[in-house]
mmCIF file of C-alpha atoms in Angstrom:
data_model
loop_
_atom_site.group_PDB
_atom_site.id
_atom_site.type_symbol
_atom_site.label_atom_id
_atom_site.label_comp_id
_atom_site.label_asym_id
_atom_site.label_seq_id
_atom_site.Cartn_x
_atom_site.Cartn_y
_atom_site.Cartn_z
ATOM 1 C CA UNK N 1439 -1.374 38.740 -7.304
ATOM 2 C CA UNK N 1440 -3.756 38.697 -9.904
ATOM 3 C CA UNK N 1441 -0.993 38.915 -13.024
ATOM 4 C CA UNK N 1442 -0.214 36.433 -15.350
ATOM 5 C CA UNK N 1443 3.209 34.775 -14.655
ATOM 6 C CA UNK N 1444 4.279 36.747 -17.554
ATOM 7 C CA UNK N 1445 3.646 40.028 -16.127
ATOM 8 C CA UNK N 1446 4.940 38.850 -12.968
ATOM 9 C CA UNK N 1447 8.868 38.369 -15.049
ATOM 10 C CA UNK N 1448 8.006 42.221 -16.295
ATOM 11 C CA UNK N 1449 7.636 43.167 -13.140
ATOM 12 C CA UNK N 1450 10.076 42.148 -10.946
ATOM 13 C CA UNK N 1451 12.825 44.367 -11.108
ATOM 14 C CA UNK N 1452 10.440 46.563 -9.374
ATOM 15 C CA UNK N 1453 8.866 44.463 -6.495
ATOM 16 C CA UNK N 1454 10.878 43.162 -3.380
ATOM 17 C CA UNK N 1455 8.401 40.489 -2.908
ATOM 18 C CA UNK N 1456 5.081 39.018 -4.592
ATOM 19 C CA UNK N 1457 2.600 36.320 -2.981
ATOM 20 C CA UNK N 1458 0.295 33.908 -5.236
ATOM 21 C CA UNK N 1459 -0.473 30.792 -5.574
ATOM 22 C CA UNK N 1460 1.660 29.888 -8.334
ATOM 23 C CA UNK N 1461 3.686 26.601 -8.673
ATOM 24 C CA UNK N 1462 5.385 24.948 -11.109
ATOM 25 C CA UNK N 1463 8.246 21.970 -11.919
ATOM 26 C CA UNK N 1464 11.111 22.237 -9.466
ATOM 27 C CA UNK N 1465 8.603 23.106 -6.408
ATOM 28 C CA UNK N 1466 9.419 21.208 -3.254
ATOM 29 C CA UNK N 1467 6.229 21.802 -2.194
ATOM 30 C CA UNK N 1468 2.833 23.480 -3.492
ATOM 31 C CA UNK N 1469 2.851 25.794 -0.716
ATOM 32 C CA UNK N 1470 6.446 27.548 -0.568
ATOM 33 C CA UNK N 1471 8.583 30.545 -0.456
ATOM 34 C CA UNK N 1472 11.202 31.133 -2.804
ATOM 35 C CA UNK N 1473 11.872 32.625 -6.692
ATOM 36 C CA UNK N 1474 9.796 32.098 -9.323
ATOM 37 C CA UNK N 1475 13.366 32.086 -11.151
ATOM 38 C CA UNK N 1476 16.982 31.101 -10.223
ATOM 39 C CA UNK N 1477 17.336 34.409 -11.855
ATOM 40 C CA UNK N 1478 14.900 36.016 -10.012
ATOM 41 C CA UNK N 1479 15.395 39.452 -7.740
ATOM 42 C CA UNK N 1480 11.812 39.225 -6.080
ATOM 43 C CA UNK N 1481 10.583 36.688 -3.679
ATOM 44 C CA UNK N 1482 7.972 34.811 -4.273
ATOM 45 C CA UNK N 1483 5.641 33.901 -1.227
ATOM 46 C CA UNK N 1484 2.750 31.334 -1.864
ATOM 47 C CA UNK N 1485 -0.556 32.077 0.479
ATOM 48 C CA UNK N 1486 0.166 29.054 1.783
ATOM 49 C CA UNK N 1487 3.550 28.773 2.797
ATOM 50 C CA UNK N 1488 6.115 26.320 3.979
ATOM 51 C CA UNK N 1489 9.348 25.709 4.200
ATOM 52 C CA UNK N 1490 11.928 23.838 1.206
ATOM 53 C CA UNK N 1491 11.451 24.747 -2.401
ATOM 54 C CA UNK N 1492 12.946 23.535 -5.917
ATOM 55 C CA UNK N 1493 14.506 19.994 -5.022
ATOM 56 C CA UNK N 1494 14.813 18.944 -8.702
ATOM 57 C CA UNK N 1495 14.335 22.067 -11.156
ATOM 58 C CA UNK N 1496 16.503 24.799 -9.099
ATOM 59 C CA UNK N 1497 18.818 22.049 -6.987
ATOM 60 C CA UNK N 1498 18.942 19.927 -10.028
ATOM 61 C CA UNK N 1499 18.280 16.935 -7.795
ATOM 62 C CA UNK N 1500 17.899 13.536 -9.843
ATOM 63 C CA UNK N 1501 14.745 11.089 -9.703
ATOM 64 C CA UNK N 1502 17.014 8.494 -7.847
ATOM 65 C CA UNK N 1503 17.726 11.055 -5.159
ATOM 66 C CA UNK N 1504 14.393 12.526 -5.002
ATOM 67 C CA UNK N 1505 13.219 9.099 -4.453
ATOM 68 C CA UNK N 1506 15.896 8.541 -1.718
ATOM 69 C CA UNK N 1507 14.489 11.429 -0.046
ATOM 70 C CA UNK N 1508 11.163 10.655 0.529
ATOM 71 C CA UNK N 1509 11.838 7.177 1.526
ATOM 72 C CA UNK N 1510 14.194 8.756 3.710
ATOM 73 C CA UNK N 1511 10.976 11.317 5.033
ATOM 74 C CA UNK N 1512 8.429 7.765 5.679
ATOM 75 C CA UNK N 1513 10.822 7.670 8.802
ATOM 76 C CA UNK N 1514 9.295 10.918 9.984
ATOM 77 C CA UNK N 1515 5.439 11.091 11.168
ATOM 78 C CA UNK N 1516 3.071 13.828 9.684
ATOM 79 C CA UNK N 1517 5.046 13.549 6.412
ATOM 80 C CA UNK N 1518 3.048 11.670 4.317
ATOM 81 C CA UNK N 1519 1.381 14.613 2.241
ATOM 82 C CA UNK N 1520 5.675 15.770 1.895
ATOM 83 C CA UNK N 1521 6.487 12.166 0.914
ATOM 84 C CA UNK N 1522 4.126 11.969 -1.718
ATOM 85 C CA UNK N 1523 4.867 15.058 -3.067
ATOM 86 C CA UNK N 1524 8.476 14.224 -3.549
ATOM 87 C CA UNK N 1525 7.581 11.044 -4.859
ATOM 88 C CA UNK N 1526 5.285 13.234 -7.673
ATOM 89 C CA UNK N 1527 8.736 14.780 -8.686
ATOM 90 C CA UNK N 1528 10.323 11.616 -8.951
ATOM 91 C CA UNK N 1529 7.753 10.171 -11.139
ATOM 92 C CA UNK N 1530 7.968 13.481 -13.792
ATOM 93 C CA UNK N 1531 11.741 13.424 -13.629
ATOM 94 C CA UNK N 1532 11.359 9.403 -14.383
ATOM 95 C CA UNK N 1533 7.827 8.277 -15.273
ATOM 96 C CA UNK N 1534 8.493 5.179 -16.640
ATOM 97 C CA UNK N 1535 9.234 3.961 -13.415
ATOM 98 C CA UNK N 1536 7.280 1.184 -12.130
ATOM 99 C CA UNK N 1537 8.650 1.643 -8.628
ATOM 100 C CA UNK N 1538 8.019 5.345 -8.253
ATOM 101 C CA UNK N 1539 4.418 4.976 -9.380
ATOM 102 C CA UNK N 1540 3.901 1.896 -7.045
ATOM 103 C CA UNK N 1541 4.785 3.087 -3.864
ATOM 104 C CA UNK N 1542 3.271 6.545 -4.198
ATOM 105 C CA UNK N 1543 0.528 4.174 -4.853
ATOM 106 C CA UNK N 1544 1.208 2.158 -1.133
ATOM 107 C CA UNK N 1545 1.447 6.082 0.341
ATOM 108 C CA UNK N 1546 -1.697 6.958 -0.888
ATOM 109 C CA UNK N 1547 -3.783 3.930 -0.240
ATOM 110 C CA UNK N 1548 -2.656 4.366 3.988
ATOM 111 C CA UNK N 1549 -5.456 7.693 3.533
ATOM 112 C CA UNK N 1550 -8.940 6.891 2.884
ATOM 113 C CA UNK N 1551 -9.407 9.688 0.668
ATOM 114 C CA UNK N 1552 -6.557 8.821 -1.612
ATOM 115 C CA UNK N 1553 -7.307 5.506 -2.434
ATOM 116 C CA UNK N 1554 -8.664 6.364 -5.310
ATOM 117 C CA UNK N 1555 -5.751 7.684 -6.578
ATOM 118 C CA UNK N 1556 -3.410 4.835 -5.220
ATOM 119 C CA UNK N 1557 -5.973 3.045 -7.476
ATOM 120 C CA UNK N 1558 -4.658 5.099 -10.603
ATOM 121 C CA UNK N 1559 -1.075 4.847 -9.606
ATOM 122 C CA UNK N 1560 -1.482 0.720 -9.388
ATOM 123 C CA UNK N 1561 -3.159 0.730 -12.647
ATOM 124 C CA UNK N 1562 -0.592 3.094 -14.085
ATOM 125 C CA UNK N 1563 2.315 1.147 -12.673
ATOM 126 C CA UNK N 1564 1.226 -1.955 -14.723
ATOM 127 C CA UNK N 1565 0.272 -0.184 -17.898
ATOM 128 C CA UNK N 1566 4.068 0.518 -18.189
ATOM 129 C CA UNK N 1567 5.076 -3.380 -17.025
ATOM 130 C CA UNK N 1568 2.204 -5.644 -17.011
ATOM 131 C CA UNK N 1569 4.203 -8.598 -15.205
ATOM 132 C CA UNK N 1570 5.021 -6.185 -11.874
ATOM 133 C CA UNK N 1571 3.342 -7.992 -9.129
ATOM 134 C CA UNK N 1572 3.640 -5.425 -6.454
ATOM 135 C CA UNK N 1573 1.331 -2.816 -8.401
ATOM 136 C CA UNK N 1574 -0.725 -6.013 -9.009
ATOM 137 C CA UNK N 1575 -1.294 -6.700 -5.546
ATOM 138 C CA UNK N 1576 -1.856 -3.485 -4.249
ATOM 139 C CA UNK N 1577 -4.482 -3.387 -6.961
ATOM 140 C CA UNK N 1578 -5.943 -6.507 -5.560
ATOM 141 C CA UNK N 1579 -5.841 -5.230 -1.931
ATOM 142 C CA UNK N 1580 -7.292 -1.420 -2.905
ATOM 143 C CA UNK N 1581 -10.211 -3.419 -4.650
ATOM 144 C CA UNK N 1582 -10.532 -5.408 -2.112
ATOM 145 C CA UNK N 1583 -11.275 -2.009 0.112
ATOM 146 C CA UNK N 1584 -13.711 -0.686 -2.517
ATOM 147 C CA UNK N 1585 -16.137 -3.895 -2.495
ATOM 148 C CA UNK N 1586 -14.604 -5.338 -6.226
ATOM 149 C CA UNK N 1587 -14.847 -8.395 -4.790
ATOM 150 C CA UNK N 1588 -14.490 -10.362 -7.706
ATOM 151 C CA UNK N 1589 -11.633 -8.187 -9.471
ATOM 152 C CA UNK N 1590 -9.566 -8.508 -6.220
ATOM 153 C CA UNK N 1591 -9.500 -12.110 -5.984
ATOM 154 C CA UNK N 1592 -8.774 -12.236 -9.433
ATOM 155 C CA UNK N 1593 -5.709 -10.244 -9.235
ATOM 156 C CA UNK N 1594 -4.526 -12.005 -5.697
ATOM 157 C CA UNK N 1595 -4.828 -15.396 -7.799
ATOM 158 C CA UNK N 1596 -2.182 -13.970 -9.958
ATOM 159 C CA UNK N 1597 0.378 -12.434 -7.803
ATOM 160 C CA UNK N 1598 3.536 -14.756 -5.982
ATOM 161 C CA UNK N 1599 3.610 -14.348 -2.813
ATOM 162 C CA UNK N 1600 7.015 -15.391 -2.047
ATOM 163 C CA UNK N 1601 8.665 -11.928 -1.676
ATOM 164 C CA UNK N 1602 5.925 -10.377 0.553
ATOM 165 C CA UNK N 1603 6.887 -8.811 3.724
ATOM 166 C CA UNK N 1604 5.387 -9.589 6.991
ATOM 167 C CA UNK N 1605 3.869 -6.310 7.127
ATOM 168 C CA UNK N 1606 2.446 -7.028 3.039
ATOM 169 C CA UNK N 1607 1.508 -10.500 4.780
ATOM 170 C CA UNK N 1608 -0.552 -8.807 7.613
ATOM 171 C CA UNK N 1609 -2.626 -6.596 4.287
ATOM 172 C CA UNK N 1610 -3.397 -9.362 2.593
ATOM 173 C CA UNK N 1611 -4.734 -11.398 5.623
ATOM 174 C CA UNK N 1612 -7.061 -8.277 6.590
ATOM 175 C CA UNK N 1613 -7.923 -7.960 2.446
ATOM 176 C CA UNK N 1614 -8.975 -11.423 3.087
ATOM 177 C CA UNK N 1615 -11.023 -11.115 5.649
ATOM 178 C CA UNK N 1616 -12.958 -8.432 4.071
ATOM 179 C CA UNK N 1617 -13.435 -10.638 0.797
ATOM 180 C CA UNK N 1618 -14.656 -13.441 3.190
ATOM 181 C CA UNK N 1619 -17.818 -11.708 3.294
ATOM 182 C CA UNK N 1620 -18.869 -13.286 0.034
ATOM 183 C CA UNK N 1621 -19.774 -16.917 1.040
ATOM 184 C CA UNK N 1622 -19.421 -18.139 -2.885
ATOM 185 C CA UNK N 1623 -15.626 -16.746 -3.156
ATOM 186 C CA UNK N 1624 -14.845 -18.823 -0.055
ATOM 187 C CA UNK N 1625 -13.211 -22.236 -1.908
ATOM 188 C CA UNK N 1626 -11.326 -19.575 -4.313
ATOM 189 C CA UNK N 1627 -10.104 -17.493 -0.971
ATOM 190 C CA UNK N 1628 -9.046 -21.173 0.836
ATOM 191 C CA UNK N 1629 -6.579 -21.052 -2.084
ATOM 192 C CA UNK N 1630 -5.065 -18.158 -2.022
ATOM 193 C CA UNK N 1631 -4.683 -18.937 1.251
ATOM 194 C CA UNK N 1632 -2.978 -22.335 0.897
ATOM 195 C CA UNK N 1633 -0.454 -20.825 -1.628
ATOM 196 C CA UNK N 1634 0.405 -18.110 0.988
ATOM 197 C CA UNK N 1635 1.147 -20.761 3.438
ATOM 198 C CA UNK N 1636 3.323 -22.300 0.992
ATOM 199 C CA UNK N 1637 5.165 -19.695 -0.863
ATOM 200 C CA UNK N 1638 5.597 -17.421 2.579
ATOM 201 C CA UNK N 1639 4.236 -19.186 5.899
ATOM 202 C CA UNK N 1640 3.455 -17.505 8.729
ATOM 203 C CA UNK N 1641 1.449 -18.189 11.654
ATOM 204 C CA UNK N 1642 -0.907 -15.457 10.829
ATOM 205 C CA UNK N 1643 -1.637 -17.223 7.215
ATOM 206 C CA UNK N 1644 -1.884 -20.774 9.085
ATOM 207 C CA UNK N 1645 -4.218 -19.455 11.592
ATOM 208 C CA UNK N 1646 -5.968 -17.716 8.555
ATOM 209 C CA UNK N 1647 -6.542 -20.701 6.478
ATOM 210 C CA UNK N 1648 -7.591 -22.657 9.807
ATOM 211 C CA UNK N 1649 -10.501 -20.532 10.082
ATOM 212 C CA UNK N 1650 -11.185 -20.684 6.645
ATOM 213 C CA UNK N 1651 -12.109 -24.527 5.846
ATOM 214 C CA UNK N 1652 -14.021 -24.437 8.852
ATOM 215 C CA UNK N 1653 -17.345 -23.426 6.595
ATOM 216 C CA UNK N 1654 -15.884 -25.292 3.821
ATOM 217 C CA UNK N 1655 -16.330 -28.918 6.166
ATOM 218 C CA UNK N 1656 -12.821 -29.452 5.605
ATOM 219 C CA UNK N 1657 -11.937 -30.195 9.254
ATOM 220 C CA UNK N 1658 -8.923 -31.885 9.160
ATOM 221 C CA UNK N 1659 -7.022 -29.342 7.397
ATOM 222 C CA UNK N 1660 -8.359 -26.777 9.841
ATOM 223 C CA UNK N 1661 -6.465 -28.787 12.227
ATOM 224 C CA UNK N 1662 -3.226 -29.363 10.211
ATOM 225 C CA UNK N 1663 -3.402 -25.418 9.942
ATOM 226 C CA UNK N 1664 -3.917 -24.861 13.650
ATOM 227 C CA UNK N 1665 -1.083 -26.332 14.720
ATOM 228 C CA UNK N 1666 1.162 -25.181 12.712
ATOM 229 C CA UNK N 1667 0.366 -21.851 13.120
ATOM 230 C CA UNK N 1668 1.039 -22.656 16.711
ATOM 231 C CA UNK N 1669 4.522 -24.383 15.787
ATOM 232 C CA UNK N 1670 5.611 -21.781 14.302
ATOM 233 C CA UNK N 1671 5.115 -19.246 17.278
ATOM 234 C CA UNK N 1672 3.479 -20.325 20.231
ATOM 235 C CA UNK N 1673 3.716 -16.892 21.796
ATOM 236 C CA UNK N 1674 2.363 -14.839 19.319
ATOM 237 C CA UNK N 1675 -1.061 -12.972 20.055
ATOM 238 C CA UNK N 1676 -2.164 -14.026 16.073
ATOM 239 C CA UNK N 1677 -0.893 -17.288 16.520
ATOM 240 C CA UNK N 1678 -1.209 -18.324 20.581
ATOM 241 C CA UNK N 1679 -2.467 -21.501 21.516
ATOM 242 C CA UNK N 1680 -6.001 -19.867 22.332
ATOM 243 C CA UNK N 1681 -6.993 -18.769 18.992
ATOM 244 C CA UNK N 1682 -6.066 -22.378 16.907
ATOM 245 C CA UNK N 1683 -6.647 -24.408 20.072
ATOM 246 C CA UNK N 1684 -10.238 -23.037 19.503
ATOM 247 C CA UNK N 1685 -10.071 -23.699 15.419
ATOM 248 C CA UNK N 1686 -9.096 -27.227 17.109
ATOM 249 C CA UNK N 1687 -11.911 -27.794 19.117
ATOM 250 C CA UNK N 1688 -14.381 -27.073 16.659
ATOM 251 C CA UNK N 1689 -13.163 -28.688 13.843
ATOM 252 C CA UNK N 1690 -12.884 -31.885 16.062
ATOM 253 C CA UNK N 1691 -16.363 -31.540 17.248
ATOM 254 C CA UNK N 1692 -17.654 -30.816 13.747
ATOM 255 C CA UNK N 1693 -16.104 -33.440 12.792
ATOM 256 C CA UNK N 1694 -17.250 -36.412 15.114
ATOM 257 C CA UNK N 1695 -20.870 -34.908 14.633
ATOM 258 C CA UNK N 1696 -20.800 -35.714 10.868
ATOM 259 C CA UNK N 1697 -18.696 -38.941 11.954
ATOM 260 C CA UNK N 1698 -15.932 -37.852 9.949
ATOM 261 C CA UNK N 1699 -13.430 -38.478 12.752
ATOM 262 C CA UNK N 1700 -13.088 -40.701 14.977
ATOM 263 C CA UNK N 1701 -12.761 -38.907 19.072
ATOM 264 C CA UNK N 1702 -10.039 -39.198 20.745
ATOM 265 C CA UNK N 1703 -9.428 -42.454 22.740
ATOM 266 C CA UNK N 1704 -10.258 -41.897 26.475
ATOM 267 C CA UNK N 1705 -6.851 -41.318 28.674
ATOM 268 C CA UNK N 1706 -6.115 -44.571 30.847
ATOM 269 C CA UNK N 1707 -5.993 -44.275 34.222
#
């Protein structure tokens, strides 16, 4: 089909069918089979096909349940190129909507190739409310992936951390790690670090912040931070006795080398 979809309206009282590569609002999906009309007598098949078509235009589906649905379709593996579509819709039925834009955003930063664009949907998610802190710190995690070392800690500093998930917990440690890297952002990282222990302990962050005042000399903390990571689940493989019982032992050795400790008194027989 090499028409204009204007010719393609003139035309179809004529045709049983037509293929393209035409799309437009009220598309499911980009690659589809269905009428280029409700009114429509010919089918349209895209080159590319696959099944659903017209969710909000034809089906007159609202953003809320267009949302619902691809929420619904995270559930489902190999869906997130049908997820984010949906999401799309949602966002031009509604696109003021903070949400929508920030977890299209989350979608698209799981794929290396979209990060970029989870990028734009973070940015575009606070343009519209510039006190959200989930778009702010998925921004600070996605910069954290793309080496703006500086710009990510800057945005972590900002966000509360109280309503994180364990799964948003588990991002942030790993966007930490990365930022680590950077030996002069290491006091700055020690206290993002403390305020995550605070506003949303976990083992993971204990263990976390351990590690970190290692290279900072601060030794007894490290300790303090061991073992609570280890209170607070013995059993876990992030938080087991083997991984702070070795933050332990080297902060006590450090320690008694620069004679900042005393060692421990010798067990009596």
């Amino acid at each position: 089909n090499v028409e204009s979809v204007a010719t393609d309206f003139i035309i179809d009282p004529w045709l049983r069918y037509l293929s393209g590569t035409y799309s437009g609002q009220g598309q499911g999906f980009r690659t589809s089979i269905g009428y280029l009309t409700p009114d429509a007598k010919m089918m349209y098949f895209n080159l590319n096909m696959r099944s659903e078509f017209t969710l909000m235009g034809y089906l007159g589906m609202t953003a809320e349940e267009t949302y619902e649905q691809a929420i619904a379709l995270l559930a489902e593996p190999g869906k997130r190129a049908e997820v984010v579509e949906l999401l799309s819709e949602a966002i031009t039925l509604q696109p003021d909507n903070v949400e929508y834009w920030c977890k299209r955003g989350e979608i698209r930063m799981e794929n290396y190739h979209w990060q970029r664009s989870a990028l734009e949907d973070f940015e575009h998610a606070l343009s519209i409310d510039p006190d959200a802190w989930r778009p702010l710190f998925f921004r600070g995690l996605v910069k954290a992936k793309f080496g703006m070392t500086t710009s990510a800690v800057k945005d972590l500093e900002a966000v509360t951390f109280e309503f994180l998930t364990p799964i948003d917990v588990g991002k942030l440690v790993g966007a930490l790690l990365a930022l680590r890297q950077k030996l002069d952002l290491l006091p700055r990282l020690a206290d993002i670090l403390r305020r995550l222990c605070d506003e949303n302990p976990s083992p993971q962050a204990f263990a976390m912040l351990a590690e970190q005042c290692l290279p900072l000399e601060r030794y007894q903390e490290a300790i303090d931070a061991a073992t609570k990571s280890v209170e607070l689940d013995p059993t876990s493989t992030i938080s087991g006795r083997s991984v702070p019982s070795r933050f332990i032992r080297s902060a006590s050795m450090s320690s008694m080398c620069c004679g900042r400790m005393s060692p421990p008194p010798s067990p009596t027989m």
